[in-house]
Amino acid sequence: MIYSTIIIGGGPAGLTAALYASRAELKPLLFAGLAPGGQLMQTSEVENFPGFPEGILGPDLMMNMIKQVEHFGTEIKNENVTAVDFSSNPFKVISDSGTFLAKTVIIATGAEANWLGLPNEQRLRGHGVSACATCDGFFFRDKDVVVIGGGDSAMEEANFLIKFAKSVTIIHRRDEFKASKIMLRRAQDNKKISFLMNTEVVDVLGDKVVEGIKVKNKVTGEEQVLNVQGYFAAIGHTPTTKMFSVAGVEVDQKGYVVVKNNTRTNIEGVFVAGDVNDHRYRQAVSAAGMGCMAALDVEKYLAEKE
Ligand code: NDP
């Protein structure tokens, strides 16, 4: 059997692509990975996805999306794709359960926030530990929070968080910033944002929620505990693209898939949607929007071919 389209990735981008592709009667196959739903499965309340005036839990939102695409006939496999072969059409998509053929492929494998790897960082995720101020900043009204990193993301997260938080401390491991001057200045000009330089985080503290962090000055070796309720990692993201670049898909210096024409990649018949292409917006709703665009582009491409 040759599928019209195989979608790789089970987050908002992949599922929205599947929604449009299945409603266009393309009968898509979607590989959702071993933990379907993408990054939102690790979030608690989502209040910035339109249509939910009271907000919705991340996992509930994703389960709704999964139900919706299944209703329209998307076949979902909760398996990881291990390799792809785009050298000839039909393309080959390989998972643990076999090799699947497709006329088109939509890459929607997303990107993962980088974490420091501290002993208690993952345990407190969703309980004061986050990597997305736009998603979770609202919950830190009048709280003291820290942002880790010295790039544009750290400055942007800090500038966003300070709209809600009582104070934001940016903790950076060096004494120079990677951030652009304008973003840095905006943070420096805000009296409620302070900086701890040459400082590394030793661990996040707290039983059920974040109650503080332990930091160490890299020059003096001195350790101290900061009483904060929020911890935001802003040390970059890593897109999941290795197997695609090996298969000839063009990626940029940081590994993000390069878009050639709307959602088309450099390989004819291979399309892309969501955070795997987007290091800038990284929102569920923008990923979903691009999933829609990719499916429409696939539909048009197939119609032109046939
Ligand atoms: P960057 O790679 O630019 O910066 C990452 C920061 O995290 C660096 O300061 C780095 O430190 C620090 N870091 C990395 N690993 C660790 C670690 N293990 N422990 C402690 N600190 C660590 O990533 P960003 O996400 O900030 O930005 C990515 C891209 O997106 C950039 O091109 C940026 O310009 C862009 N962007 C643009 C925005 C805008 O224009 N509005 C907003 C956000 C991002 P060190 O400096 O020592 O390497």
Tab-separated table of C-alpha atoms and ligand atoms in Angstrom:
chain	number	residue	atom	x	y	z
A	1	MET	CA	0.000	0.000	0.000
A	2	ILE	CA	1.197	3.521	-0.775
A	3	TYR	CA	-0.145	6.263	1.491
A	4	SER	CA	-0.922	9.650	-0.015
A	5	THR	CA	0.777	11.215	2.943
A	6	ILE	CA	2.601	10.121	6.067
A	7	ILE	CA	2.842	12.643	8.878
A	8	ILE	CA	5.713	12.249	11.312
A	9	GLY	CA	4.992	13.891	14.658
A	10	GLY	CA	2.016	13.873	17.008
A	11	GLY	CA	2.004	17.421	18.394
A	12	PRO	CA	-0.292	20.275	17.327
A	13	ALA	CA	1.453	20.626	13.927
A	14	GLY	CA	1.210	16.947	12.981
A	15	LEU	CA	-2.313	16.524	14.322
A	16	THR	CA	-3.629	19.610	12.542
A	17	ALA	CA	-1.986	18.424	9.317
A	18	ALA	CA	-3.723	15.090	9.891
A	19	LEU	CA	-7.063	16.808	10.480
A	20	TYR	CA	-6.895	18.649	7.165
A	21	ALA	CA	-5.435	15.693	5.261
A	22	SER	CA	-8.063	13.278	6.547
A	23	ARG	CA	-10.916	15.702	5.812
A	24	ALA	CA	-9.471	15.970	2.282
A	25	GLU	CA	-9.820	12.170	2.159
A	26	LEU	CA	-6.093	11.583	1.854
A	27	LYS	CA	-6.302	8.836	4.531
A	28	PRO	CA	-3.067	9.877	6.245
A	29	LEU	CA	-0.904	7.716	8.451
A	30	LEU	CA	0.481	9.609	11.432
A	31	PHE	CA	3.426	8.478	13.527
A	32	ALA	CA	2.887	9.987	16.940
A	33	GLY	CA	5.945	8.541	18.694
A	34	LEU	CA	5.896	6.597	21.941
A	35	ALA	CA	4.495	9.565	23.875
A	36	PRO	CA	1.835	11.081	21.592
A	37	GLY	CA	0.789	14.700	21.989
A	38	GLY	CA	4.141	16.481	21.913
A	39	GLN	CA	5.355	19.127	24.331
A	40	LEU	CA	1.872	20.076	25.528
A	41	MET	CA	1.571	16.728	27.284
A	42	GLN	CA	4.039	18.128	29.815
A	43	THR	CA	2.226	21.395	30.382
A	44	SER	CA	-0.533	21.941	32.882
A	45	GLU	CA	-3.072	24.660	32.050
A	46	VAL	CA	-3.090	26.031	28.486
A	47	GLU	CA	-4.772	29.409	28.362
A	48	ASN	CA	-3.539	30.719	25.026
A	49	PHE	CA	-5.082	28.232	22.638
A	50	PRO	CA	-8.142	29.971	21.165
A	51	GLY	CA	-11.543	28.525	21.869
A	52	PHE	CA	-11.134	27.607	25.539
A	53	PRO	CA	-12.281	30.575	27.629
A	54	GLU	CA	-11.557	28.751	30.902
A	55	GLY	CA	-8.271	27.291	29.602
A	56	ILE	CA	-7.658	23.602	29.085
A	57	LEU	CA	-5.100	21.134	30.421
A	58	GLY	CA	-2.347	20.450	27.858
A	59	PRO	CA	-2.933	16.665	27.857
A	60	ASP	CA	-6.724	17.192	27.465
A	61	LEU	CA	-6.178	19.506	24.503
A	62	MET	CA	-3.964	16.950	22.819
A	63	MET	CA	-6.309	14.033	23.542
A	64	ASN	CA	-9.124	16.070	21.951
A	65	MET	CA	-6.982	16.660	18.867
A	66	ILE	CA	-6.181	12.942	18.653
A	67	LYS	CA	-9.877	11.999	18.935
A	68	GLN	CA	-10.770	14.570	16.294
A	69	VAL	CA	-8.308	13.245	13.701
A	70	GLU	CA	-9.259	9.635	14.407
A	71	HIS	CA	-12.892	10.586	13.872
A	72	PHE	CA	-12.013	11.732	10.345
A	73	GLY	CA	-10.075	8.568	9.546
A	74	THR	CA	-6.429	9.266	10.386
A	75	GLU	CA	-4.523	6.091	11.172
A	76	ILE	CA	-2.253	6.710	14.160
A	77	LYS	CA	0.739	4.617	15.122
A	78	ASN	CA	2.206	5.237	18.551
A	79	GLU	CA	5.678	4.352	17.360
A	80	ASN	CA	8.883	6.219	16.701
A	81	VAL	CA	10.087	6.542	13.140
A	82	THR	CA	13.661	5.281	13.113
A	83	ALA	CA	14.715	6.211	9.555
A	84	VAL	CA	13.416	7.663	6.304
A	85	ASP	CA	14.485	7.173	2.710
A	86	PHE	CA	13.624	10.085	0.445
A	87	SER	CA	15.932	9.026	-2.397
A	88	SER	CA	13.017	8.017	-4.634
A	89	ASN	CA	9.238	8.290	-4.658
A	90	PRO	CA	7.332	6.549	-3.065
A	91	PHE	CA	9.270	7.560	0.035
A	92	LYS	CA	10.083	4.998	2.713
A	93	VAL	CA	9.284	5.638	6.370
A	94	ILE	CA	10.709	3.021	8.683
A	95	SER	CA	9.534	2.255	12.215
A	96	ASP	CA	9.917	-0.716	14.554
A	97	SER	CA	6.852	-2.338	12.994
A	98	GLY	CA	7.954	-2.108	9.367
A	99	THR	CA	8.518	0.033	6.296
A	100	PHE	CA	5.713	2.271	5.065
A	101	LEU	CA	5.474	3.889	1.644
A	102	ALA	CA	4.124	7.350	0.884
A	103	LYS	CA	3.822	9.803	-1.992
A	104	THR	CA	4.364	12.706	0.395
A	105	VAL	CA	5.699	13.174	3.906
A	106	ILE	CA	5.032	15.960	6.380
A	107	ILE	CA	7.815	16.425	8.922
A	108	ALA	CA	6.324	17.662	12.192
A	109	THR	CA	8.688	16.228	14.766
A	110	GLY	CA	9.016	19.456	16.774
A	111	ALA	CA	11.845	20.705	18.907
A	112	GLU	CA	12.711	20.048	22.484
A	113	ALA	CA	13.673	22.647	25.019
A	114	ASN	CA	17.162	22.116	26.338
A	115	TRP	CA	17.394	21.534	30.073
A	116	LEU	CA	20.284	21.888	32.462
A	117	GLY	CA	19.930	18.301	33.657
A	118	LEU	CA	19.781	19.178	37.364
A	119	PRO	CA	18.772	16.431	39.807
A	120	ASN	CA	15.284	17.868	40.537
A	121	GLU	CA	14.595	19.820	37.350
A	122	GLN	CA	12.323	17.290	35.620
A	123	ARG	CA	10.534	16.243	38.818
A	124	LEU	CA	9.320	19.824	39.327
A	125	ARG	CA	8.386	20.441	35.699
A	126	GLY	CA	4.895	21.933	35.574
A	127	HIS	CA	5.211	22.776	39.292
A	128	GLY	CA	7.295	25.905	38.965
A	129	VAL	CA	9.806	24.589	36.427
A	130	SER	CA	9.116	25.597	32.836
A	131	ALA	CA	10.842	26.375	29.559
A	132	CYS	CA	8.102	28.581	28.124
A	133	ALA	CA	7.215	31.945	29.654
A	134	THR	CA	4.495	32.605	27.076
A	135	CYS	CA	2.799	29.367	28.108
A	136	ASP	CA	3.219	29.544	31.872
A	137	GLY	CA	4.170	33.127	32.789
A	138	PHE	CA	0.643	34.026	33.802
A	139	PHE	CA	0.824	31.582	36.737
A	140	PHE	CA	3.687	33.519	38.325
A	141	ARG	CA	1.825	36.677	39.227
A	142	ASP	CA	3.593	38.433	42.148
A	143	LYS	CA	6.122	35.617	42.423
A	144	ASP	CA	9.910	35.739	42.357
A	145	VAL	CA	11.322	33.837	39.410
A	146	VAL	CA	14.647	33.091	37.756
A	147	VAL	CA	15.470	32.710	34.075
A	148	ILE	CA	18.532	30.704	33.109
A	149	GLY	CA	20.510	31.687	30.004
A	150	GLY	CA	22.200	34.618	28.355
A	151	GLY	CA	20.712	34.585	24.845
A	152	ASP	CA	17.771	36.379	23.239
A	153	SER	CA	15.365	33.764	24.596
A	154	ALA	CA	16.426	34.488	28.165
A	155	MET	CA	15.942	38.241	27.658
A	156	GLU	CA	12.612	37.722	25.954
A	157	GLU	CA	11.393	35.343	28.660
A	158	ALA	CA	12.484	37.779	31.383
A	159	ASN	CA	10.808	40.741	29.693
A	160	PHE	CA	7.609	38.759	29.323
A	161	LEU	CA	7.644	37.324	32.853
A	162	ILE	CA	8.165	40.670	34.528
A	163	LYS	CA	4.666	41.694	33.408
A	164	PHE	CA	3.379	39.242	36.011
A	165	ALA	CA	6.203	38.411	38.389
A	166	LYS	CA	7.349	40.462	41.376
A	167	SER	CA	10.972	40.019	40.335
A	168	VAL	CA	12.986	38.225	37.675
A	169	THR	CA	16.635	37.270	38.097
A	170	ILE	CA	18.531	36.264	34.964
A	171	ILE	CA	21.218	33.754	35.818
A	172	HIS	CA	24.014	33.397	33.297
A	173	ARG	CA	27.075	31.161	33.423
A	174	ARG	CA	29.441	33.733	31.878
A	175	ASP	CA	30.049	37.470	32.225
A	176	GLU	CA	29.186	38.213	28.596
A	177	PHE	CA	25.892	37.824	26.813
A	178	LYS	CA	24.980	36.111	23.582
A	179	ALA	CA	21.797	38.180	23.450
A	180	SER	CA	21.451	41.033	20.978
A	181	LYS	CA	22.166	44.477	22.438
A	182	ILE	CA	18.616	45.700	22.085
A	183	MET	CA	17.070	42.708	23.864
A	184	LEU	CA	19.685	42.895	26.599
A	185	ARG	CA	19.183	46.626	27.108
A	186	ARG	CA	15.449	46.180	27.426
A	187	ALA	CA	16.018	43.731	30.274
A	188	GLN	CA	18.728	45.872	31.878
A	189	ASP	CA	16.469	48.929	31.788
A	190	ASN	CA	13.773	47.195	33.778
A	191	LYS	CA	14.345	47.803	37.498
A	192	LYS	CA	12.518	44.623	38.456
A	193	ILE	CA	14.953	42.484	36.432
A	194	SER	CA	18.340	41.722	37.977
A	195	PHE	CA	21.330	39.669	36.838
A	196	LEU	CA	23.522	37.042	38.458
A	197	MET	CA	26.574	36.563	36.281
A	198	ASN	CA	29.262	33.860	36.314
A	199	THR	CA	26.732	31.747	38.120
A	200	GLU	CA	25.592	28.184	37.613
A	201	VAL	CA	22.513	26.537	39.034
A	202	VAL	CA	23.291	23.571	41.270
A	203	ASP	CA	19.702	22.374	41.775
A	204	VAL	CA	16.042	23.316	42.007
A	205	LEU	CA	14.654	22.987	45.521
A	206	GLY	CA	11.170	22.066	46.701
A	207	ASP	CA	9.045	19.085	47.600
A	208	LYS	CA	5.869	19.504	45.505
A	209	VAL	CA	6.517	22.954	43.987
A	210	VAL	CA	9.589	25.091	43.440
A	211	GLU	CA	10.600	26.777	46.696
A	212	GLY	CA	14.073	27.941	45.737
A	213	ILE	CA	17.214	27.232	43.782
A	214	LYS	CA	20.786	26.645	44.829
A	215	VAL	CA	23.393	28.533	42.805
A	216	LYS	CA	27.162	28.667	42.761
A	217	ASN	CA	29.396	31.551	41.754
A	218	LYS	CA	31.884	30.126	39.280
A	219	VAL	CA	34.607	32.604	40.239
A	220	THR	CA	34.458	32.477	44.049
A	221	GLY	CA	32.912	29.002	44.410
A	222	GLU	CA	30.432	30.483	46.871
A	223	GLU	CA	27.010	28.793	47.029
A	224	GLN	CA	23.721	30.422	47.988
A	225	VAL	CA	20.022	29.621	48.008
A	226	LEU	CA	17.595	31.974	46.256
A	227	ASN	CA	14.029	31.866	47.524
A	228	VAL	CA	12.074	31.808	44.278
A	229	GLN	CA	8.882	30.118	43.136
A	230	GLY	CA	9.593	29.926	39.427
A	231	TYR	CA	12.476	28.518	37.352
A	232	PHE	CA	12.572	29.073	33.579
A	233	ALA	CA	15.221	27.378	31.467
A	234	ALA	CA	16.001	29.484	28.370
A	235	ILE	CA	19.126	27.785	27.094
A	236	GLY	CA	17.969	26.988	23.584
A	237	HIS	CA	15.990	24.307	21.774
A	238	THR	CA	17.003	21.300	19.719
A	239	PRO	CA	14.869	20.380	16.705
A	240	THR	CA	14.344	16.672	16.036
A	241	THR	CA	15.802	16.509	12.546
A	242	LYS	CA	18.802	14.225	12.526
A	243	MET	CA	17.240	11.405	10.497
A	244	PHE	CA	15.871	13.902	7.967
A	245	SER	CA	19.162	15.670	7.385
A	246	VAL	CA	20.795	12.268	6.906
A	247	ALA	CA	18.129	11.622	4.255
A	248	GLY	CA	19.022	14.823	2.389
A	249	VAL	CA	16.559	17.338	3.846
A	250	GLU	CA	18.219	20.725	4.087
A	251	VAL	CA	18.545	22.012	7.647
A	252	ASP	CA	20.100	25.247	8.902
A	253	GLN	CA	23.106	25.624	11.213
A	254	LYS	CA	21.010	24.872	14.261
A	255	GLY	CA	19.310	21.869	12.695
A	256	TYR	CA	15.949	23.471	11.822
A	257	VAL	CA	14.403	22.297	8.539
A	258	VAL	CA	14.748	24.959	5.850
A	259	VAL	CA	11.547	25.904	4.053
A	260	LYS	CA	11.835	26.547	0.326
A	261	ASN	CA	8.353	27.552	-0.747
A	262	ASN	CA	5.611	27.890	1.859
A	263	THR	CA	5.847	24.508	3.617
A	264	ARG	CA	7.922	22.734	0.970
A	265	THR	CA	11.424	21.508	1.741
A	266	ASN	CA	14.280	21.050	-0.737
A	267	ILE	CA	12.972	17.545	-1.511
A	268	GLU	CA	9.915	17.507	-3.763
A	269	GLY	CA	7.043	15.849	-1.924
A	270	VAL	CA	8.496	16.444	1.559
A	271	PHE	CA	6.798	19.160	3.597
A	272	VAL	CA	7.376	20.585	7.051
A	273	ALA	CA	5.257	22.047	9.849
A	274	GLY	CA	5.700	23.368	13.370
A	275	ASP	CA	8.616	23.906	15.717
A	276	VAL	CA	10.903	21.706	13.648
A	277	ASN	CA	11.063	24.682	11.274
A	278	ASP	CA	10.319	27.484	13.710
A	279	HIS	CA	12.747	28.662	16.376
A	280	ARG	CA	10.987	31.975	16.755
A	281	TYR	CA	7.319	31.598	17.689
A	282	ARG	CA	7.215	28.035	19.088
A	283	GLN	CA	3.535	28.197	19.999
A	284	ALA	CA	0.946	25.417	19.784
A	285	VAL	CA	-1.320	27.649	17.765
A	286	SER	CA	1.381	28.692	15.281
A	287	ALA	CA	2.461	25.039	14.916
A	288	ALA	CA	-1.170	24.045	14.316
A	289	GLY	CA	-1.484	26.807	11.716
A	290	MET	CA	1.534	25.535	9.871
A	291	GLY	CA	0.183	21.970	10.060
A	292	CYS	CA	-2.913	23.194	8.268
A	293	MET	CA	-0.777	24.929	5.630
A	294	ALA	CA	1.363	21.810	5.059
A	295	ALA	CA	-1.699	19.605	4.553
A	296	LEU	CA	-3.202	22.082	2.079
A	297	ASP	CA	0.122	22.228	0.230
A	298	VAL	CA	0.234	18.415	0.119
A	299	GLU	CA	-3.304	18.291	-1.242
A	300	LYS	CA	-2.421	20.804	-3.968
A	301	TYR	CA	0.836	18.999	-4.792
A	302	LEU	CA	-0.927	15.647	-5.166
A	303	ALA	CA	-3.690	17.164	-7.284
A	304	GLU	CA	-1.070	18.728	-9.591
A	305	LYS	CA	0.738	15.375	-9.910
A	306	GLU	CA	-2.393	13.400	-10.586
B	1	NDP	P1	21.139	30.806	22.249
B	1	NDP	O1	21.880	29.612	21.789
B	1	NDP	O2	21.296	32.080	21.521
B	1	NDP	O3	21.521	31.109	23.782
B	1	NDP	C1	21.496	30.098	24.741
B	1	NDP	C2	22.012	30.658	26.052
B	1	NDP	O4	21.915	29.630	27.035
B	1	NDP	C3	23.477	31.086	25.980
B	1	NDP	O5	23.663	32.280	26.717
B	1	NDP	C4	24.210	29.931	26.644
B	1	NDP	O6	25.343	30.306	27.377
B	1	NDP	C5	23.191	29.431	27.627
B	1	NDP	N1	23.366	27.999	27.868
B	1	NDP	C6	23.388	27.004	26.976
B	1	NDP	N2	23.563	25.831	27.582
B	1	NDP	C7	23.678	26.097	28.905
B	1	NDP	C8	23.885	25.300	30.050
B	1	NDP	N3	23.992	23.978	29.979
B	1	NDP	N4	23.967	25.917	31.256
B	1	NDP	C9	23.826	27.250	31.352
B	1	NDP	N5	23.620	28.065	30.298
B	1	NDP	C10	23.560	27.493	29.095
B	1	NDP	O7	19.608	30.322	22.319
B	1	NDP	P2	18.284	31.206	22.373
B	1	NDP	O8	17.184	30.242	22.616
B	1	NDP	O9	18.446	32.325	23.309
B	1	NDP	O10	18.134	31.791	20.909
B	1	NDP	C11	18.069	30.914	19.784
B	1	NDP	C12	17.923	31.738	18.507
B	1	NDP	O11	16.635	32.336	18.453
B	1	NDP	C13	18.952	32.867	18.427
B	1	NDP	O12	19.336	33.005	17.098
B	1	NDP	C14	18.173	34.062	18.880
B	1	NDP	O13	18.674	35.282	18.368
B	1	NDP	C15	16.771	33.749	18.353
B	1	NDP	N6	15.737	34.399	19.144
B	1	NDP	C16	15.281	35.609	18.740
B	1	NDP	C17	14.335	36.281	19.464
B	1	NDP	C18	13.843	37.576	18.970
B	1	NDP	O14	14.455	38.152	18.095
B	1	NDP	N7	12.752	38.079	19.499
B	1	NDP	C19	13.789	35.729	20.702
B	1	NDP	C20	14.365	34.474	21.073
B	1	NDP	C21	15.300	33.849	20.309
B	1	NDP	P3	26.690	30.828	26.644
B	1	NDP	O15	26.390	32.236	26.223
B	1	NDP	O16	27.719	30.712	27.719
B	1	NDP	O17	26.909	29.901	25.503
